[in-house]
């Protein structure tokens, strides 16, 4: 890395290669404008109706973005991983609107916050950075459309079976966490899991679920009746 970028954390340009196209002056400005933030799991990064603070560049950890209802239920919209983009932040910055969901540190985080003025300048003047933002925007919109389809057209037991299969043989998660991912409530998810256990599809433990019959769980996930 050149001396102009000496203030930038080493993983940044590897995770966000679009930034490699910046000039020496821009890299130096980037290094001066941003500092790494180390945040513990559970930290709330932003809330609904809050003004946007900047564009997060995630170096380590996972952010979950959730939407809450008036009754207190939550649905996981998506996760942001290192090298990824938060489209809620992108849309707020591009549309000059407040946040429309909540961002929470799912694990300990290391991130940088790109200032609003610099984000706007890069989107306007740097084709590679602009392509990066809109490419990830398109990917995330496709994921959200799939989520809408799942919620609208698939039964909850099918969606739960699919979620368990995607997590592997052993799932370390609370029933509340799974409910949030499915946009449901803990009581319903617990009842479905107990039913799965009775059928021999899973084995339930303390904050742990073991898939014992993946074939049967796959058949349930694909059953459209």
Tab-separated table of C-alpha atoms in Angstrom:
chain	number	residue	atom	x	y	z
A	1	UNK	CA	0.000	0.000	0.000
A	2	UNK	CA	1.340	3.460	-0.815
A	3	UNK	CA	2.218	5.971	1.890
A	4	UNK	CA	-0.827	8.118	1.074
A	5	UNK	CA	-3.052	5.337	2.387
A	6	UNK	CA	-1.004	4.542	5.486
A	7	UNK	CA	-3.913	5.518	7.769
A	8	UNK	CA	-6.224	2.976	6.161
A	9	UNK	CA	-6.657	-0.466	7.767
A	10	UNK	CA	-4.878	-3.129	5.642
A	11	UNK	CA	-8.043	-5.171	4.844
A	12	UNK	CA	-9.949	-2.182	3.433
A	13	UNK	CA	-8.646	-2.163	-0.153
A	14	UNK	CA	-8.770	-5.957	-0.330
A	15	UNK	CA	-12.412	-6.041	0.787
A	16	UNK	CA	-13.466	-3.002	-1.240
A	17	UNK	CA	-11.317	-3.126	-4.417
A	18	UNK	CA	-13.282	-0.251	-5.999
A	19	UNK	CA	-11.375	2.054	-3.632
A	20	UNK	CA	-8.092	1.095	-5.305
A	21	UNK	CA	-9.052	3.391	-8.171
A	22	UNK	CA	-8.802	6.458	-5.946
A	23	UNK	CA	-6.027	8.947	-6.467
A	24	UNK	CA	-3.239	9.408	-3.936
A	25	UNK	CA	-4.939	12.565	-2.700
A	26	UNK	CA	-8.275	10.789	-2.308
A	27	UNK	CA	-6.655	7.900	-0.438
A	28	UNK	CA	-4.965	10.363	1.884
A	29	UNK	CA	-8.271	12.171	2.449
A	30	UNK	CA	-9.963	8.839	3.082
A	31	UNK	CA	-7.340	7.932	5.668
A	32	UNK	CA	-7.823	11.234	7.459
A	33	UNK	CA	-11.634	11.225	7.336
A	34	UNK	CA	-12.234	7.716	8.660
A	35	UNK	CA	-11.098	5.794	11.701
A	36	UNK	CA	-11.807	2.173	12.532
A	37	UNK	CA	-14.584	1.541	15.041
A	38	UNK	CA	-14.587	-1.562	17.198
A	39	UNK	CA	-18.111	-2.311	18.421
A	40	UNK	CA	-19.409	-5.146	20.632
A	41	UNK	CA	-22.164	-7.516	19.593
A	42	UNK	CA	-25.610	-6.073	20.221
A	43	UNK	CA	-24.645	-2.486	19.421
A	44	UNK	CA	-27.422	-0.633	17.599
A	45	UNK	CA	-25.828	1.077	14.611
A	46	UNK	CA	-28.902	2.906	13.369
A	47	UNK	CA	-32.642	3.045	14.012
A	48	UNK	CA	-35.761	3.798	11.988
A	49	UNK	CA	-36.398	7.498	11.289
A	50	UNK	CA	-32.842	8.430	12.292
A	51	UNK	CA	-30.853	10.634	9.921
A	52	UNK	CA	-28.183	8.773	7.960
A	53	UNK	CA	-24.695	9.057	9.437
A	54	UNK	CA	-22.599	7.781	6.532
A	55	UNK	CA	-21.770	4.727	4.452
A	56	UNK	CA	-20.419	1.771	6.492
A	57	UNK	CA	-17.424	-0.196	5.197
A	58	UNK	CA	-17.375	-3.423	7.171
A	59	UNK	CA	-13.972	-4.965	7.887
A	60	UNK	CA	-14.976	-7.791	10.255
A	61	UNK	CA	-18.156	-9.168	11.794
A	62	UNK	CA	-21.797	-9.231	10.712
A	63	UNK	CA	-24.533	-6.603	10.783
A	64	UNK	CA	-28.165	-7.668	10.728
A	65	UNK	CA	-30.760	-5.272	9.354
A	66	UNK	CA	-34.282	-5.778	10.698
A	67	UNK	CA	-37.710	-4.222	10.184
A	68	UNK	CA	-40.037	-3.831	13.169
A	69	UNK	CA	-43.832	-3.753	13.233
A	70	UNK	CA	-46.081	-1.691	15.491
A	71	UNK	CA	-46.770	-4.847	17.528
A	72	UNK	CA	-43.090	-5.397	18.241
A	73	UNK	CA	-42.493	-8.231	15.783
A	74	UNK	CA	-39.289	-8.123	13.777
A	75	UNK	CA	-38.186	-9.567	10.449
A	76	UNK	CA	-34.610	-9.995	9.355
A	77	UNK	CA	-34.229	-8.249	5.990
A	78	UNK	CA	-30.592	-9.123	5.306
A	79	UNK	CA	-27.115	-9.365	6.756
A	80	UNK	CA	-24.088	-7.282	5.840
A	81	UNK	CA	-20.737	-9.090	5.827
A	82	UNK	CA	-17.195	-7.754	5.257
A	83	UNK	CA	-16.887	-6.326	1.752
A	84	UNK	CA	-20.657	-5.920	1.473
A	85	UNK	CA	-22.982	-2.961	1.358
A	86	UNK	CA	-25.974	-1.848	3.427
A	87	UNK	CA	-28.661	-0.777	0.947
A	88	UNK	CA	-30.684	0.904	3.684
A	89	UNK	CA	-27.696	3.233	4.171
A	90	UNK	CA	-27.222	3.564	0.405
A	91	UNK	CA	-30.876	4.442	-0.194
A	92	UNK	CA	-30.868	6.961	2.647
A	93	UNK	CA	-27.766	8.657	1.276
A	94	UNK	CA	-28.952	8.661	-2.321
A	95	UNK	CA	-32.506	9.706	-1.495
A	96	UNK	CA	-31.677	12.046	1.410
A	97	UNK	CA	-34.153	10.219	3.633
A	98	UNK	CA	-33.958	8.780	7.186
A	99	UNK	CA	-33.256	5.126	7.896
A	100	UNK	CA	-36.238	2.836	7.278
A	101	UNK	CA	-34.976	-0.132	9.340
A	102	UNK	CA	-32.624	-0.946	12.225
A	103	UNK	CA	-29.018	-2.091	11.981
A	104	UNK	CA	-27.594	-4.188	14.816
A	105	UNK	CA	-24.155	-5.690	15.378
A	106	UNK	CA	-24.828	-9.420	15.281
A	107	UNK	CA	-21.204	-10.124	16.218
A	108	UNK	CA	-18.327	-7.885	17.357
A	109	UNK	CA	-17.628	-5.445	14.513
A	110	UNK	CA	-14.723	-3.605	12.975
A	111	UNK	CA	-15.894	-0.966	10.515
A	112	UNK	CA	-15.224	2.395	8.944
A	113	UNK	CA	-17.845	5.059	8.285
A	114	UNK	CA	-17.466	6.864	4.982
A	115	UNK	CA	-18.615	10.484	5.515
A	116	UNK	CA	-21.706	11.567	3.596
A	117	UNK	CA	-19.932	14.246	1.551
A	118	UNK	CA	-17.207	11.807	0.468
A	119	UNK	CA	-19.761	9.109	-0.406
A	120	UNK	CA	-21.672	11.565	-2.609
A	121	UNK	CA	-18.469	12.703	-4.301
A	122	UNK	CA	-17.309	9.147	-4.996
A	123	UNK	CA	-20.700	8.123	-6.422
A	124	UNK	CA	-20.689	11.182	-8.678
A	125	UNK	CA	-17.057	11.085	-9.824
A	126	UNK	CA	-15.764	7.508	-9.514
A	127	UNK	CA	-17.274	4.989	-11.947
A	128	UNK	CA	-15.864	1.925	-10.166
A	129	UNK	CA	-17.202	2.980	-6.781
A	130	UNK	CA	-20.565	3.881	-8.323
A	131	UNK	CA	-20.731	0.471	-10.034
A	132	UNK	CA	-19.866	-1.221	-6.723
A	133	UNK	CA	-22.685	0.575	-4.897
A	134	UNK	CA	-25.328	-0.120	-7.544
A	135	UNK	CA	-24.200	-3.718	-8.183
A	136	UNK	CA	-24.603	-4.604	-4.520
A	137	UNK	CA	-27.829	-2.604	-4.500
A	138	UNK	CA	-29.185	-4.829	-7.295
A	139	UNK	CA	-28.058	-8.022	-5.528
A	140	UNK	CA	-29.720	-6.994	-2.280
A	141	UNK	CA	-32.977	-6.009	-4.015
A	142	UNK	CA	-33.058	-9.485	-5.611
A	143	UNK	CA	-32.623	-11.046	-2.144
A	144	UNK	CA	-35.430	-8.914	-0.730
A	145	UNK	CA	-37.713	-9.893	-3.602
A	146	UNK	CA	-37.005	-13.552	-2.800
A	147	UNK	CA	-37.848	-12.835	0.844
A	148	UNK	CA	-41.164	-11.257	-0.199
A	149	UNK	CA	-41.941	-14.340	-2.311
A	150	UNK	CA	-41.123	-16.668	0.577
A	151	UNK	CA	-43.318	-14.747	3.014
A	152	UNK	CA	-46.221	-14.349	0.582
A	153	UNK	CA	-46.359	-17.782	-1.041
A	154	UNK	CA	-44.806	-20.363	1.289
A	155	UNK	CA	-46.096	-21.820	4.528
A	156	UNK	CA	-44.152	-21.053	7.689
A	157	UNK	CA	-43.242	-24.715	8.277
A	158	UNK	CA	-41.730	-24.895	4.771
A	159	UNK	CA	-39.731	-21.725	5.361
A	160	UNK	CA	-38.525	-22.971	8.739
A	161	UNK	CA	-37.439	-26.295	7.230
A	162	UNK	CA	-35.585	-24.459	4.463
A	163	UNK	CA	-33.884	-22.183	6.987
A	164	UNK	CA	-32.717	-25.125	9.105
A	165	UNK	CA	-31.321	-26.931	6.060
A	166	UNK	CA	-29.429	-23.810	5.010
A	167	UNK	CA	-27.793	-23.591	8.444
A	168	UNK	CA	-26.252	-27.079	8.352
A	169	UNK	CA	-26.527	-30.116	10.585
A	170	UNK	CA	-26.226	-28.237	13.890
A	171	UNK	CA	-27.931	-24.875	14.325
A	172	UNK	CA	-26.924	-22.803	17.337
A	173	UNK	CA	-29.712	-20.272	17.648
A	174	UNK	CA	-32.611	-19.442	19.928
A	175	UNK	CA	-36.192	-19.913	18.845
A	176	UNK	CA	-36.565	-16.132	19.084
A	177	UNK	CA	-33.699	-15.599	16.622
A	178	UNK	CA	-35.255	-18.017	14.133
A	179	UNK	CA	-38.630	-16.322	14.552
A	180	UNK	CA	-37.100	-12.943	13.747
A	181	UNK	CA	-35.510	-14.329	10.598
A	182	UNK	CA	-38.874	-15.707	9.500
A	183	UNK	CA	-40.917	-12.660	10.484
A	184	UNK	CA	-42.911	-14.745	12.964
A	185	UNK	CA	-43.167	-15.043	16.742
A	186	UNK	CA	-41.247	-17.341	19.067
A	187	UNK	CA	-44.305	-19.296	20.252
A	188	UNK	CA	-45.257	-20.395	16.732
A	189	UNK	CA	-41.689	-21.326	15.791
A	190	UNK	CA	-41.273	-23.298	19.038
A	191	UNK	CA	-44.489	-25.189	18.302
A	192	UNK	CA	-43.326	-26.044	14.781
A	193	UNK	CA	-39.914	-27.182	16.041
A	194	UNK	CA	-41.549	-29.445	18.617
A	195	UNK	CA	-43.599	-30.922	15.775
A	196	UNK	CA	-40.434	-31.455	13.739
A	197	UNK	CA	-38.891	-33.214	16.752
A	198	UNK	CA	-41.904	-35.507	17.148
A	199	UNK	CA	-41.559	-36.459	13.463
A	200	UNK	CA	-37.884	-37.274	13.999
A	201	UNK	CA	-36.684	-34.503	11.716
A	202	UNK	CA	-34.685	-32.631	14.363
A	203	UNK	CA	-33.429	-32.977	17.918
A	204	UNK	CA	-33.885	-29.976	20.198
A	205	UNK	CA	-31.378	-28.832	22.803
A	206	UNK	CA	-30.626	-25.672	24.729
A	207	UNK	CA	-30.176	-22.965	22.080
A	208	UNK	CA	-29.255	-25.751	19.655
A	209	UNK	CA	-31.111	-27.711	16.991
A	210	UNK	CA	-29.671	-30.814	15.338
A	211	UNK	CA	-31.030	-31.954	11.983
A	212	UNK	CA	-31.504	-35.721	12.260
A	213	UNK	CA	-33.431	-36.365	9.031
A	214	UNK	CA	-32.291	-33.928	6.319
A	215	UNK	CA	-34.127	-35.876	3.603
A	216	UNK	CA	-37.425	-35.623	5.454
A	217	UNK	CA	-36.809	-31.949	6.171
A	218	UNK	CA	-36.067	-31.349	2.469
A	219	UNK	CA	-39.319	-33.070	1.498
A	220	UNK	CA	-41.204	-30.828	3.912
A	221	UNK	CA	-39.477	-27.728	2.521
A	222	UNK	CA	-40.494	-28.684	-1.021
A	223	UNK	CA	-44.033	-29.802	-0.184
A	224	UNK	CA	-46.402	-27.289	-1.776
A	225	UNK	CA	-49.642	-28.708	-0.404
